[in-house]
CSV table of C-alpha atoms and ligand atoms in Angstrom, one decimal:
chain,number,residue,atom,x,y,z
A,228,UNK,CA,4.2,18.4,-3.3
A,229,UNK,CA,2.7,15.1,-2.4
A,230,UNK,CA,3.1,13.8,1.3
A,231,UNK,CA,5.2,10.5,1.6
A,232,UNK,CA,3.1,7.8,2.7
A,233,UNK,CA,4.5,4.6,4.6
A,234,UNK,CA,2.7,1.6,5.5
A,235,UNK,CA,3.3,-1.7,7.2
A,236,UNK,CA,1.5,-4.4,5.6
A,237,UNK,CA,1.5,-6.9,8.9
A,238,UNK,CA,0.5,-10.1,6.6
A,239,UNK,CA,-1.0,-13.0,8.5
A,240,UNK,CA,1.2,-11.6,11.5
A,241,UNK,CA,0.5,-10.6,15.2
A,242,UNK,CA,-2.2,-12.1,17.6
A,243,UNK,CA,-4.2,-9.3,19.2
A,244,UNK,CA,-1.5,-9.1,21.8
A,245,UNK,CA,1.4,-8.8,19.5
A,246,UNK,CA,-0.7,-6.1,17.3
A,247,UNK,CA,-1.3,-4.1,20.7
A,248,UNK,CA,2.6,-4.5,21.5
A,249,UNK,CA,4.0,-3.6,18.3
A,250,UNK,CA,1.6,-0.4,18.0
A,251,UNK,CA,2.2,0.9,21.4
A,252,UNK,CA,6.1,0.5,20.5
A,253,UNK,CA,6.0,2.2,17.3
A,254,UNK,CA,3.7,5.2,18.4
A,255,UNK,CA,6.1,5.7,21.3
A,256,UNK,CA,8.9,6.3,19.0
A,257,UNK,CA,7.2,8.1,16.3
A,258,UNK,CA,7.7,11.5,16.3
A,259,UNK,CA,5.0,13.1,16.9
A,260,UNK,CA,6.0,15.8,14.1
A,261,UNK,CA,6.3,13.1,11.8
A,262,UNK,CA,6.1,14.9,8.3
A,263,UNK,CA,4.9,11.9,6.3
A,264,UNK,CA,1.4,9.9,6.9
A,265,UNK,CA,2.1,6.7,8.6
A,266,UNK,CA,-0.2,3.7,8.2
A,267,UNK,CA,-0.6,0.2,10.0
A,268,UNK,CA,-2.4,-2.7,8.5
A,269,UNK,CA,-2.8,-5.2,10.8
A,270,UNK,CA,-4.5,-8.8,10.0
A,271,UNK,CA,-8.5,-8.2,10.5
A,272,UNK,CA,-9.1,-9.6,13.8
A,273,UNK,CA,-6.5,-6.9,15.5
A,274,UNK,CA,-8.1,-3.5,13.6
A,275,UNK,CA,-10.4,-3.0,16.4
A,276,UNK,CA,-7.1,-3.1,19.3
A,277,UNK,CA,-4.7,-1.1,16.5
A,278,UNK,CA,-7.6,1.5,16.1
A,279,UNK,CA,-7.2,2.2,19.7
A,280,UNK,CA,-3.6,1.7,20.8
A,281,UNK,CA,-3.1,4.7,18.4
A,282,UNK,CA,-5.8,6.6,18.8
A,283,UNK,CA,-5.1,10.5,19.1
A,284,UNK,CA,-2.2,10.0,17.0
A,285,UNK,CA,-1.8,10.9,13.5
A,286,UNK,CA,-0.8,7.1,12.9
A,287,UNK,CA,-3.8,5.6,10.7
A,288,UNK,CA,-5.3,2.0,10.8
A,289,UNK,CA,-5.7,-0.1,6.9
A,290,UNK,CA,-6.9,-3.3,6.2
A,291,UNK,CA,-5.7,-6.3,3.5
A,292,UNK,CA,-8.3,-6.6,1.8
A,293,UNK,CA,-11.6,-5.7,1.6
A,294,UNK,CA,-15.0,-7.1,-0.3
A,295,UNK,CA,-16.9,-5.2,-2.7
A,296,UNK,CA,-20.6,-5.4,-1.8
A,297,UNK,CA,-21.9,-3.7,1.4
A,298,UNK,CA,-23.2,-6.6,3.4
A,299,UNK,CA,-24.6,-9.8,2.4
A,300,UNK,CA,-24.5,-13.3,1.5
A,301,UNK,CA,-20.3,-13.4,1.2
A,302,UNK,CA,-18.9,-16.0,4.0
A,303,UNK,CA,-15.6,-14.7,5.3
A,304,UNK,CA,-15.9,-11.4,3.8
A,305,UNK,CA,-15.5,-8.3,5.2
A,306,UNK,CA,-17.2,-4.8,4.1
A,307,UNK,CA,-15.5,-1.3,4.0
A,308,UNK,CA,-18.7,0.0,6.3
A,309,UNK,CA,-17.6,-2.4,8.4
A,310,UNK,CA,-13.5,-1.5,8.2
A,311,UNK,CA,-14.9,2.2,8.5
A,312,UNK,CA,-16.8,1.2,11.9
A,313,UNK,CA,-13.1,0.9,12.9
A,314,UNK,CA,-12.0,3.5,11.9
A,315,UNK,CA,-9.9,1.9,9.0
A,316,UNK,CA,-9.0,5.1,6.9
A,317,UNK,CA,-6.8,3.1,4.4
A,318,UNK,CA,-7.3,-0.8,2.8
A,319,UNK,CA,-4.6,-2.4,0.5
A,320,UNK,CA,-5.9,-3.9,-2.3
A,321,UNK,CA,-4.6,-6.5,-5.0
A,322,UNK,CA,-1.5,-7.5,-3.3
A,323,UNK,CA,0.6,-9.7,-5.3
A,324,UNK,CA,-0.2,-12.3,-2.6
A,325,UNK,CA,-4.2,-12.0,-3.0
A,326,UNK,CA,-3.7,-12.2,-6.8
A,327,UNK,CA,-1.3,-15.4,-6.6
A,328,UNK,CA,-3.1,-17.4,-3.9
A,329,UNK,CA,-6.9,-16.2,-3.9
A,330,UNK,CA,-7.0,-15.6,-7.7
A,331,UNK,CA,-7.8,-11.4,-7.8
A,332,UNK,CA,-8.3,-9.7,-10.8
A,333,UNK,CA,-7.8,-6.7,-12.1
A,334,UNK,CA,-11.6,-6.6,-12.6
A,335,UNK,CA,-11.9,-7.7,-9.2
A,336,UNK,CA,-9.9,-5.2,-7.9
A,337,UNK,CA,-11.4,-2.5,-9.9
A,338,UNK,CA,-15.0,-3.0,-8.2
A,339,UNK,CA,-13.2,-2.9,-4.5
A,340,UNK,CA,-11.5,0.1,-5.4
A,341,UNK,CA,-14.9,1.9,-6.4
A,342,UNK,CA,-16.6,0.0,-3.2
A,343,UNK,CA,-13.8,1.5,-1.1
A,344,UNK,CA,-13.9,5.5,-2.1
A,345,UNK,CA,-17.5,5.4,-1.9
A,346,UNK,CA,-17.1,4.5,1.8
A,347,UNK,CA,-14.4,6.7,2.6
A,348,UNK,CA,-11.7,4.7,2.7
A,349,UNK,CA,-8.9,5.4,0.8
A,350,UNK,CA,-7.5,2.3,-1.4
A,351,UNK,CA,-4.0,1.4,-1.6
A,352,UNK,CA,-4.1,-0.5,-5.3
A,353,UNK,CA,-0.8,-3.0,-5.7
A,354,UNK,CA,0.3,-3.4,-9.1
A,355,UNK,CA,3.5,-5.5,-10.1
A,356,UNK,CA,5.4,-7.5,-12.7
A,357,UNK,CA,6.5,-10.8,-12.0
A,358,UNK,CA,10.1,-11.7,-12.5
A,359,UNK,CA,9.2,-13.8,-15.6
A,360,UNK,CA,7.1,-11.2,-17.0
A,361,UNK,CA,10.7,-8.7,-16.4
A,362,UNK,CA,13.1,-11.0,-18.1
A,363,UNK,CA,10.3,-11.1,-21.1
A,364,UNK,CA,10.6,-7.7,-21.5
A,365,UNK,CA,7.0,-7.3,-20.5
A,366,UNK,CA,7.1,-4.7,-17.4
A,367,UNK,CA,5.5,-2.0,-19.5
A,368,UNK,CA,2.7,-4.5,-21.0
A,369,UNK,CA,1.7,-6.0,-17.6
A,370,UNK,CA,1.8,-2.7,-15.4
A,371,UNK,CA,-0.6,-0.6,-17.8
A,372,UNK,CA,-2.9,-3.5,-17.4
A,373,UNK,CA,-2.9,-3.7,-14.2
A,374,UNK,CA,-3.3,0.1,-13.8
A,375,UNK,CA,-6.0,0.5,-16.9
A,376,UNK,CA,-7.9,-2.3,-15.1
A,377,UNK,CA,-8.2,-1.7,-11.6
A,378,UNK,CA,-8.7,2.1,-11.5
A,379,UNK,CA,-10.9,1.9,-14.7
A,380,UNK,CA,-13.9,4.5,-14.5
A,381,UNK,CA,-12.5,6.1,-11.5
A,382,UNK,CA,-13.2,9.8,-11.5
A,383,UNK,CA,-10.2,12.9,-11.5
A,384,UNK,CA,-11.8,13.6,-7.7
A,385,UNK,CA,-11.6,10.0,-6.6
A,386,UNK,CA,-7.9,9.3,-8.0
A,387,UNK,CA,-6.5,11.8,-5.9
A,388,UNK,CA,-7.6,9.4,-2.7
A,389,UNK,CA,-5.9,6.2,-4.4
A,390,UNK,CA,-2.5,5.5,-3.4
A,391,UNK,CA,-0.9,3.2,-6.1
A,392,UNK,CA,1.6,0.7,-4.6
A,393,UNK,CA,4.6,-0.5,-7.3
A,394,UNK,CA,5.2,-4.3,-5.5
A,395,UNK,CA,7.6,-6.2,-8.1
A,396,UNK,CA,6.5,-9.8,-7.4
A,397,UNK,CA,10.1,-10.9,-7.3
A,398,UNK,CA,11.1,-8.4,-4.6
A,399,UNK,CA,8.3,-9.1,-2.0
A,400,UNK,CA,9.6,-11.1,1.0
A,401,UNK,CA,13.2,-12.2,-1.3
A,402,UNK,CA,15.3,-9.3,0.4
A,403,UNK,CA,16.1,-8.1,-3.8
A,404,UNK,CA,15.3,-4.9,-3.9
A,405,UNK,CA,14.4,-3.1,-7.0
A,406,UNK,CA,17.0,-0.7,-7.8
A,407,UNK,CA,16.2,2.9,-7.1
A,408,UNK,CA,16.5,3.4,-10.7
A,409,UNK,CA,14.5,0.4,-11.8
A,410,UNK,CA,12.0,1.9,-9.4
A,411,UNK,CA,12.0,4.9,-10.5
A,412,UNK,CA,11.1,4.6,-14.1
A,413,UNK,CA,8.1,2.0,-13.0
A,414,UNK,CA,7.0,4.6,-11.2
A,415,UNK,CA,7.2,7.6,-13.7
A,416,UNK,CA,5.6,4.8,-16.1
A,417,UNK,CA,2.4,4.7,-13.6
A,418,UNK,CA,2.2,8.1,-13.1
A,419,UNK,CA,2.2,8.7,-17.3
A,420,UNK,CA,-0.5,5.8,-17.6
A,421,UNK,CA,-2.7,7.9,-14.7
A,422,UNK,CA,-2.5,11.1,-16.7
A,423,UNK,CA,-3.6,9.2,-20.1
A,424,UNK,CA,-6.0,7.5,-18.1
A,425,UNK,CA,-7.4,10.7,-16.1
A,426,UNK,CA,-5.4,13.6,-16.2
A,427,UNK,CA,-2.0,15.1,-15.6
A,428,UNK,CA,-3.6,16.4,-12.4
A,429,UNK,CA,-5.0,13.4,-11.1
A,430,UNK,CA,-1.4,12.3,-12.0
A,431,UNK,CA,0.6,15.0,-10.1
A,432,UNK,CA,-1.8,14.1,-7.4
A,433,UNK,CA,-1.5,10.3,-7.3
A,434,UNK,CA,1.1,9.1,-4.3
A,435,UNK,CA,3.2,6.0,-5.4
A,436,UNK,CA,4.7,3.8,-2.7
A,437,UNK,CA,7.7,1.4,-3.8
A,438,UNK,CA,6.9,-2.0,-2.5
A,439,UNK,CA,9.8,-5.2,-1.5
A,440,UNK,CA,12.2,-5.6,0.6
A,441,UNK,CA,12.3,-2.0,1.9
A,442,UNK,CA,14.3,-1.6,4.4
A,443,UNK,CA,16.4,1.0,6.7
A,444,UNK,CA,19.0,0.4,5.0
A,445,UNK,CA,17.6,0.9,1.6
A,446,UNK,CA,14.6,3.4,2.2
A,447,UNK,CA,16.4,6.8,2.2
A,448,UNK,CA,18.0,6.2,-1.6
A,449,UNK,CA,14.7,4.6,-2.8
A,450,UNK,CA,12.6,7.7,-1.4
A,451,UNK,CA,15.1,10.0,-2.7
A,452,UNK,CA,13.2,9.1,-6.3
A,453,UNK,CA,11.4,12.0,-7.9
A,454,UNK,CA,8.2,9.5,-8.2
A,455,UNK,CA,8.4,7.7,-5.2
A,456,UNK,CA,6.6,8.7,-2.9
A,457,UNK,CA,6.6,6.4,0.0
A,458,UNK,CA,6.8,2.8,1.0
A,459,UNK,CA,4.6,-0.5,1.7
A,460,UNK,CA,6.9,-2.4,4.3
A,461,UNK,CA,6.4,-6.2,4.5
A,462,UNK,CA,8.9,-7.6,6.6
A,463,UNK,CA,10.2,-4.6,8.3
A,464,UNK,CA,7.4,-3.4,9.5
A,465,UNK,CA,7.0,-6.1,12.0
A,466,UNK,CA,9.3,-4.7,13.9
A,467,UNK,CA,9.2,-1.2,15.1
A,468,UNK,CA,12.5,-0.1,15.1
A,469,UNK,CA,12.8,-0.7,11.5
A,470,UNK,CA,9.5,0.4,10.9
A,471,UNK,CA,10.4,3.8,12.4
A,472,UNK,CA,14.0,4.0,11.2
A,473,UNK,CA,11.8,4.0,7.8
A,474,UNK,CA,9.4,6.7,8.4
A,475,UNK,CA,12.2,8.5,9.6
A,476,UNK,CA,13.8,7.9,6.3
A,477,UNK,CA,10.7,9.6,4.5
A,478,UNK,CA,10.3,12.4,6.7
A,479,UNK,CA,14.0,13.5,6.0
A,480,UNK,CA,13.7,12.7,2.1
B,60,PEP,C1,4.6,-6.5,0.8
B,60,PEP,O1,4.2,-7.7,0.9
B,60,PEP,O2,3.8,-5.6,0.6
B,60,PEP,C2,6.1,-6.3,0.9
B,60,PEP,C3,6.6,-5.2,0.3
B,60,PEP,O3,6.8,-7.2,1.6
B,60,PEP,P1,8.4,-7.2,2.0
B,60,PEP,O4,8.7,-5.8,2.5
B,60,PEP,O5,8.5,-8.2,3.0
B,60,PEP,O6,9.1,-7.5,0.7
């Protein structure tokens, strides 16, 4: 049985203040029984303030984004030593958003995603089709290279740390939301091109979050998916009463 995983991807969003107001809100209404793991990413500069307004709580800190190299000569970069120095345990990586805007590549991703499991942290990789790339009929064509590419070389005891996130482009930040069904077979697609890439084990092992336009309204029939197991919230997870009517969601499906 893998444990649904939901995380709020908080974007260029909240001042320090905001981050420390949002996460105090959401951990007082989180269950503290929550059955599924629960993960904020907050914009860089708030980690540190997130790290602590949860503290004690099994609510878990990510990052955006990441750089590959420990240290070094990379101006606005940040390491995952220094995400790990607080106490990031998760860090997105690939997001549609990085790829379209800060030109990420698979390759790209690939070496953050070994930087990342090296230092602990576990990587959330983003892979998704554009809506061009759908109506071409080229969903199947663009996700295996996305997957074959970014988790290339990764080893059977490493994969089992990588959560794969399933973003289609054209449902981030739109309100469409891929239909459970459409979701669904992306994500038992991903799941088959893990075990040819690693092993059915790795595969069985591998948790796949559904990515755009989740919402409370939509979370309970997406999670109810055989291979979807959990959500990366845009949108609503900026506010935390959507954000928890979500995790709620996943802990009941
Ligand atoms: C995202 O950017 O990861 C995302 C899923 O955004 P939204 O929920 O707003 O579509």
């Amino acid at each position: 049985m893998r444990k649904k995983i939901i995380a709020g991807n908080w974007k260029m969003n909240k001042t320090v203040s905001e981050a420390e107001a949002l996460s105090a809100a959401i951990k007082r209404e989180l269950d503290t029984e929550a059955k599924v793991d629960v993960v904020l990413c907050p914009p860089f500069t708030a980690i540190s303030a997130v790290s602590q307004a949860v503290s004690g709580t099994q609510i878990a800190v990510g990052a955006q984004n990441m750089h590959f190299e420990p240290s070094g000569a990379y101006t606005g970069e940040i390491s995952a030593q220094m995400l790990r120095e607080q106490y990031c345990r998760y860090v997105i990586l690939g997001h549609s958003e990085r790829r379209q805007y800060f030109g990420e590549t698979d390759a790209g991703v690939n070496k953050k995603t070994v930087a990342a499991l090296a230092a602990g942290l576990k990587p959330i990789v983003c892979v998704g089709e554009t809506l061009e790339e759908r109506e071409a009929g080229k969903i199947e064509e663009v996700i295996t290279t996305q997957i074959n590419g970014s988790l290339a070389g990764i080893s059977e005891a490493d994969l089992k740390n990588v959560v794969v996130a399933y973003e289609p482009v054209w449902a981030i930040g739109t309100g469409k939301t891929a239909s459970p069904e459409q979701a669904q077979d992306v994500h038992a697609m991903i799941r088959g091109l893990i075990a040819s890439l690693c092993s059915q084990s790795a595969a069985d092992a591998v948790r796949i979050q559904y990515g755009g336009s989740m919402k409370p309204d939509n979370a309970a029939e997406l999670l109810s998916k055989p291979d979807i197991d959990g959500g990366l919230i845009g949108g609503a997870a900026l506010d935390a009463l959507s954000f928890i009517a979500i995790v709620k969601a996943a802990n009941e499906a």
